[in-house]
Amino acid sequence: MIPLQTISNPTMAVVVVGVVMTLVVMIAFIWAFGKIREPPEIEEGEGNGQGV
């Protein structure tokens, strides 16, 4: 990993935060699209209003 002494420069700290936030946003979008593509969970039970 990057030594903490390298991040003591304010410009480098901003660059590191920008890169980390970019990665977090990309991973969040990939995760969200994966959740959207999954079919919804359908619970089959007696309480669904179809009195058979």
PDB file of N, CA and C in Angstrom:
ATOM      1  N   MET A   1       0.837  -1.188   0.000  1.00  0.00           N
ATOM      2  CA  MET A   1       0.000   0.000   0.000  1.00  0.00           C
ATOM      3  C   MET A   1       0.882   1.252   0.000  1.00  0.00           C
ATOM      4  N   ILE A   2       0.216   2.374  -0.101  1.00  0.00           N
ATOM      5  CA  ILE A   2       0.930   3.650  -0.140  1.00  0.00           C
ATOM      6  C   ILE A   2       1.317   4.041   1.285  1.00  0.00           C
ATOM      7  N   PRO A   3       2.574   4.403   1.509  1.00  0.00           N
ATOM      8  CA  PRO A   3       2.953   4.860   2.850  1.00  0.00           C
ATOM      9  C   PRO A   3       2.203   6.143   3.211  1.00  0.00           C
ATOM     10  N   LEU A   4       1.921   6.322   4.487  1.00  0.00           N
ATOM     11  CA  LEU A   4       1.172   7.499   4.922  1.00  0.00           C
ATOM     12  C   LEU A   4       1.944   8.794   4.679  1.00  0.00           C
ATOM     13  N   GLN A   5       3.268   8.722   4.607  1.00  0.00           N
ATOM     14  CA  GLN A   5       4.067   9.929   4.371  1.00  0.00           C
ATOM     15  C   GLN A   5       3.806  10.493   2.979  1.00  0.00           C
ATOM     16  N   THR A   6       3.447   9.658   2.027  1.00  0.00           N
ATOM     17  CA  THR A   6       3.180  10.122   0.668  1.00  0.00           C
ATOM     18  C   THR A   6       1.887  10.931   0.630  1.00  0.00           C
ATOM     19  N   ILE A   7       0.917  10.574   1.467  1.00  0.00           N
ATOM     20  CA  ILE A   7      -0.378  11.233   1.456  1.00  0.00           C
ATOM     21  C   ILE A   7      -0.340  12.539   2.247  1.00  0.00           C
ATOM     22  N   SER A   8       0.780  12.854   2.896  1.00  0.00           N
ATOM     23  CA  SER A   8       0.860  14.096   3.655  1.00  0.00           C
ATOM     24  C   SER A   8       0.771  15.318   2.751  1.00  0.00           C
ATOM     25  N   ASN A   9       1.076  15.155   1.466  1.00  0.00           N
ATOM     26  CA  ASN A   9       0.921  16.236   0.499  1.00  0.00           C
ATOM     27  C   ASN A   9      -0.575  16.401   0.208  1.00  0.00           C
ATOM     28  N   PRO A  10      -1.130  17.606   0.380  1.00  0.00           N
ATOM     29  CA  PRO A  10      -2.579  17.782   0.176  1.00  0.00           C
ATOM     30  C   PRO A  10      -3.040  17.418  -1.226  1.00  0.00           C
ATOM     31  N   THR A  11      -2.249  17.693  -2.236  1.00  0.00           N
ATOM     32  CA  THR A  11      -2.638  17.364  -3.602  1.00  0.00           C
ATOM     33  C   THR A  11      -2.736  15.855  -3.775  1.00  0.00           C
ATOM     34  N   MET A  12      -1.791  15.144  -3.220  1.00  0.00           N
ATOM     35  CA  MET A  12      -1.805  13.686  -3.320  1.00  0.00           C
ATOM     36  C   MET A  12      -2.998  13.113  -2.569  1.00  0.00           C
ATOM     37  N   ALA A  13      -3.356  13.716  -1.440  1.00  0.00           N
ATOM     38  CA  ALA A  13      -4.510  13.240  -0.676  1.00  0.00           C
ATOM     39  C   ALA A  13      -5.789  13.401  -1.491  1.00  0.00           C
ATOM     40  N   VAL A  14      -5.926  14.526  -2.188  1.00  0.00           N
ATOM     41  CA  VAL A  14      -7.109  14.753  -3.015  1.00  0.00           C
ATOM     42  C   VAL A  14      -7.158  13.742  -4.160  1.00  0.00           C
ATOM     43  N   VAL A  15      -6.026  13.453  -4.762  1.00  0.00           N
ATOM     44  CA  VAL A  15      -5.974  12.477  -5.856  1.00  0.00           C
ATOM     45  C   VAL A  15      -6.362  11.086  -5.342  1.00  0.00           C
ATOM     46  N   VAL A  16      -5.847  10.705  -4.195  1.00  0.00           N
ATOM     47  CA  VAL A  16      -6.158   9.386  -3.629  1.00  0.00           C
ATOM     48  C   VAL A  16      -7.645   9.291  -3.307  1.00  0.00           C
ATOM     49  N   VAL A  17      -8.205  10.331  -2.706  1.00  0.00           N
ATOM     50  CA  VAL A  17      -9.631  10.315  -2.385  1.00  0.00           C
ATOM     51  C   VAL A  17     -10.461  10.233  -3.669  1.00  0.00           C
ATOM     52  N   GLY A  18     -10.056  10.956  -4.702  1.00  0.00           N
ATOM     53  CA  GLY A  18     -10.777  10.906  -5.971  1.00  0.00           C
ATOM     54  C   GLY A  18     -10.753   9.529  -6.595  1.00  0.00           C
ATOM     55  N   VAL A  19      -9.609   8.879  -6.570  1.00  0.00           N
ATOM     56  CA  VAL A  19      -9.492   7.533  -7.145  1.00  0.00           C
ATOM     57  C   VAL A  19     -10.329   6.537  -6.345  1.00  0.00           C
ATOM     58  N   VAL A  20     -10.263   6.628  -5.022  1.00  0.00           N
ATOM     59  CA  VAL A  20     -11.027   5.705  -4.184  1.00  0.00           C
ATOM     60  C   VAL A  20     -12.526   5.909  -4.393  1.00  0.00           C
ATOM     61  N   MET A  21     -12.977   7.153  -4.447  1.00  0.00           N
ATOM     62  CA  MET A  21     -14.406   7.413  -4.644  1.00  0.00           C
ATOM     63  C   MET A  21     -14.872   6.940  -6.027  1.00  0.00           C
ATOM     64  N   THR A  22     -14.018   7.093  -7.036  1.00  0.00           N
ATOM     65  CA  THR A  22     -14.364   6.599  -8.370  1.00  0.00           C
ATOM     66  C   THR A  22     -14.555   5.089  -8.353  1.00  0.00           C
ATOM     67  N   LEU A  23     -13.660   4.386  -7.697  1.00  0.00           N
ATOM     68  CA  LEU A  23     -13.781   2.934  -7.596  1.00  0.00           C
ATOM     69  C   LEU A  23     -15.032   2.533  -6.827  1.00  0.00           C
ATOM     70  N   VAL A  24     -15.331   3.257  -5.750  1.00  0.00           N
ATOM     71  CA  VAL A  24     -16.515   2.938  -4.949  1.00  0.00           C
ATOM     72  C   VAL A  24     -17.787   3.129  -5.775  1.00  0.00           C
ATOM     73  N   VAL A  25     -17.865   4.212  -6.537  1.00  0.00           N
ATOM     74  CA  VAL A  25     -19.049   4.467  -7.353  1.00  0.00           C
ATOM     75  C   VAL A  25     -19.188   3.404  -8.437  1.00  0.00           C
ATOM     76  N   MET A  26     -18.085   3.029  -9.071  1.00  0.00           N
ATOM     77  CA  MET A  26     -18.145   2.004 -10.116  1.00  0.00           C
ATOM     78  C   MET A  26     -18.616   0.669  -9.547  1.00  0.00           C
ATOM     79  N   ILE A  27     -18.078   0.285  -8.412  1.00  0.00           N
ATOM     80  CA  ILE A  27     -18.476  -0.981  -7.788  1.00  0.00           C
ATOM     81  C   ILE A  27     -19.939  -0.925  -7.363  1.00  0.00           C
ATOM     82  N   ALA A  28     -20.389   0.232  -6.871  1.00  0.00           N
ATOM     83  CA  ALA A  28     -21.794   0.366  -6.461  1.00  0.00           C
ATOM     84  C   ALA A  28     -22.724   0.218  -7.664  1.00  0.00           C
ATOM     85  N   PHE A  29     -22.364   0.793  -8.811  1.00  0.00           N
ATOM     86  CA  PHE A  29     -23.203   0.655  -9.999  1.00  0.00           C
ATOM     87  C   PHE A  29     -23.244  -0.791 -10.470  1.00  0.00           C
ATOM     88  N   ILE A  30     -22.113  -1.472 -10.463  1.00  0.00           N
ATOM     89  CA  ILE A  30     -22.084  -2.877 -10.878  1.00  0.00           C
ATOM     90  C   ILE A  30     -22.955  -3.709  -9.949  1.00  0.00           C
ATOM     91  N   TRP A  31     -22.867  -3.463  -8.643  1.00  0.00           N
ATOM     92  CA  TRP A  31     -23.680  -4.198  -7.671  1.00  0.00           C
ATOM     93  C   TRP A  31     -25.161  -3.909  -7.881  1.00  0.00           C
ATOM     94  N   ALA A  32     -25.494  -2.638  -8.109  1.00  0.00           N
ATOM     95  CA  ALA A  32     -26.899  -2.265  -8.283  1.00  0.00           C
ATOM     96  C   ALA A  32     -27.481  -2.893  -9.549  1.00  0.00           C
ATOM     97  N   PHE A  33     -26.745  -2.875 -10.656  1.00  0.00           N
ATOM     98  CA  PHE A  33     -27.244  -3.491 -11.879  1.00  0.00           C
ATOM     99  C   PHE A  33     -27.389  -4.998 -11.704  1.00  0.00           C
ATOM    100  N   GLY A  34     -26.516  -5.606 -10.928  1.00  0.00           N
ATOM    101  CA  GLY A  34     -26.659  -7.030 -10.647  1.00  0.00           C
ATOM    102  C   GLY A  34     -27.927  -7.319  -9.862  1.00  0.00           C
ATOM    103  N   LYS A  35     -28.261  -6.443  -8.907  1.00  0.00           N
ATOM    104  CA  LYS A  35     -29.483  -6.630  -8.135  1.00  0.00           C
ATOM    105  C   LYS A  35     -30.712  -6.398  -9.001  1.00  0.00           C
ATOM    106  N   ILE A  36     -30.659  -5.455  -9.928  1.00  0.00           N
ATOM    107  CA  ILE A  36     -31.793  -5.160 -10.791  1.00  0.00           C
ATOM    108  C   ILE A  36     -32.064  -6.328 -11.739  1.00  0.00           C
ATOM    109  N   ARG A  37     -31.012  -6.971 -12.228  1.00  0.00           N
ATOM    110  CA  ARG A  37     -31.185  -8.055 -13.206  1.00  0.00           C
ATOM    111  C   ARG A  37     -31.715  -9.331 -12.580  1.00  0.00           C
ATOM    112  N   GLU A  38     -31.615  -9.474 -11.255  1.00  0.00           N
ATOM    113  CA  GLU A  38     -32.130 -10.674 -10.600  1.00  0.00           C
ATOM    114  C   GLU A  38     -33.654 -10.658 -10.643  1.00  0.00           C
ATOM    115  N   PRO A  39     -34.271 -11.808 -10.885  1.00  0.00           N
ATOM    116  CA  PRO A  39     -35.736 -11.841 -10.857  1.00  0.00           C
ATOM    117  C   PRO A  39     -36.225 -11.616  -9.424  1.00  0.00           C
ATOM    118  N   PRO A  40     -37.377 -11.000  -9.263  1.00  0.00           N
ATOM    119  CA  PRO A  40     -37.881 -10.758  -7.905  1.00  0.00           C
ATOM    120  C   PRO A  40     -38.226 -12.067  -7.209  1.00  0.00           C
ATOM    121  N   GLU A  41     -38.036 -12.062  -5.907  1.00  0.00           N
ATOM    122  CA  GLU A  41     -38.369 -13.256  -5.135  1.00  0.00           C
ATOM    123  C   GLU A  41     -39.876 -13.302  -4.944  1.00  0.00           C
ATOM    124  N   ILE A  42     -40.489 -14.397  -5.367  1.00  0.00           N
ATOM    125  CA  ILE A  42     -41.936 -14.560  -5.240  1.00  0.00           C
ATOM    126  C   ILE A  42     -42.189 -15.550  -4.110  1.00  0.00           C
ATOM    127  N   GLU A  43     -42.867 -15.062  -3.096  1.00  0.00           N
ATOM    128  CA  GLU A  43     -43.167 -15.928  -1.958  1.00  0.00           C
ATOM    129  C   GLU A  43     -44.530 -16.562  -2.176  1.00  0.00           C
ATOM    130  N   GLU A  44     -44.566 -17.883  -2.165  1.00  0.00           N
ATOM    131  CA  GLU A  44     -45.830 -18.576  -2.303  1.00  0.00           C
ATOM    132  C   GLU A  44     -46.300 -18.979  -0.916  1.00  0.00           C
ATOM    133  N   GLY A  45     -47.480 -18.512  -0.574  1.00  0.00           N
ATOM    134  CA  GLY A  45     -48.000 -18.839   0.746  1.00  0.00           C
ATOM    135  C   GLY A  45     -49.511 -18.815   0.729  1.00  0.00           C
ATOM    136  N   GLU A  46     -50.070 -19.023   1.904  1.00  0.00           N
ATOM    137  CA  GLU A  46     -51.521 -19.082   2.010  1.00  0.00           C
ATOM    138  C   GLU A  46     -52.145 -17.683   2.077  1.00  0.00           C
ATOM    139  N   GLY A  47     -51.383 -16.683   2.382  1.00  0.00           N
ATOM    140  CA  GLY A  47     -51.935 -15.356   2.576  1.00  0.00           C
ATOM    141  C   GLY A  47     -51.921 -14.487   1.341  1.00  0.00           C
ATOM    142  N   ASN A  48     -52.056 -15.053   0.165  1.00  0.00           N
ATOM    143  CA  ASN A  48     -51.988 -14.245  -1.055  1.00  0.00           C
ATOM    144  C   ASN A  48     -53.360 -13.840  -1.569  1.00  0.00           C
ATOM    145  N   GLY A  49     -54.428 -14.099  -0.872  1.00  0.00           N
ATOM    146  CA  GLY A  49     -55.749 -13.620  -1.257  1.00  0.00           C
ATOM    147  C   GLY A  49     -56.477 -14.496  -2.245  1.00  0.00           C
ATOM    148  N   GLN A  50     -55.976 -15.658  -2.562  1.00  0.00           N
ATOM    149  CA  GLN A  50     -56.664 -16.549  -3.505  1.00  0.00           C
ATOM    150  C   GLN A  50     -57.221 -17.728  -2.720  1.00  0.00           C
ATOM    151  N   GLY A  51     -58.399 -17.576  -2.201  1.00  0.00           N
ATOM    152  CA  GLY A  51     -58.979 -18.601  -1.333  1.00  0.00           C
ATOM    153  C   GLY A  51     -59.335 -19.869  -2.070  1.00  0.00           C
ATOM    154  N   VAL A  52     -58.368 -20.714  -2.311  1.00  0.00           N
ATOM    155  CA  VAL A  52     -58.601 -21.970  -3.021  1.00  0.00           C
ATOM    156  C   VAL A  52     -58.699 -23.108  -2.036  1.00  0.00           C
TER     157      VAL A  52
END
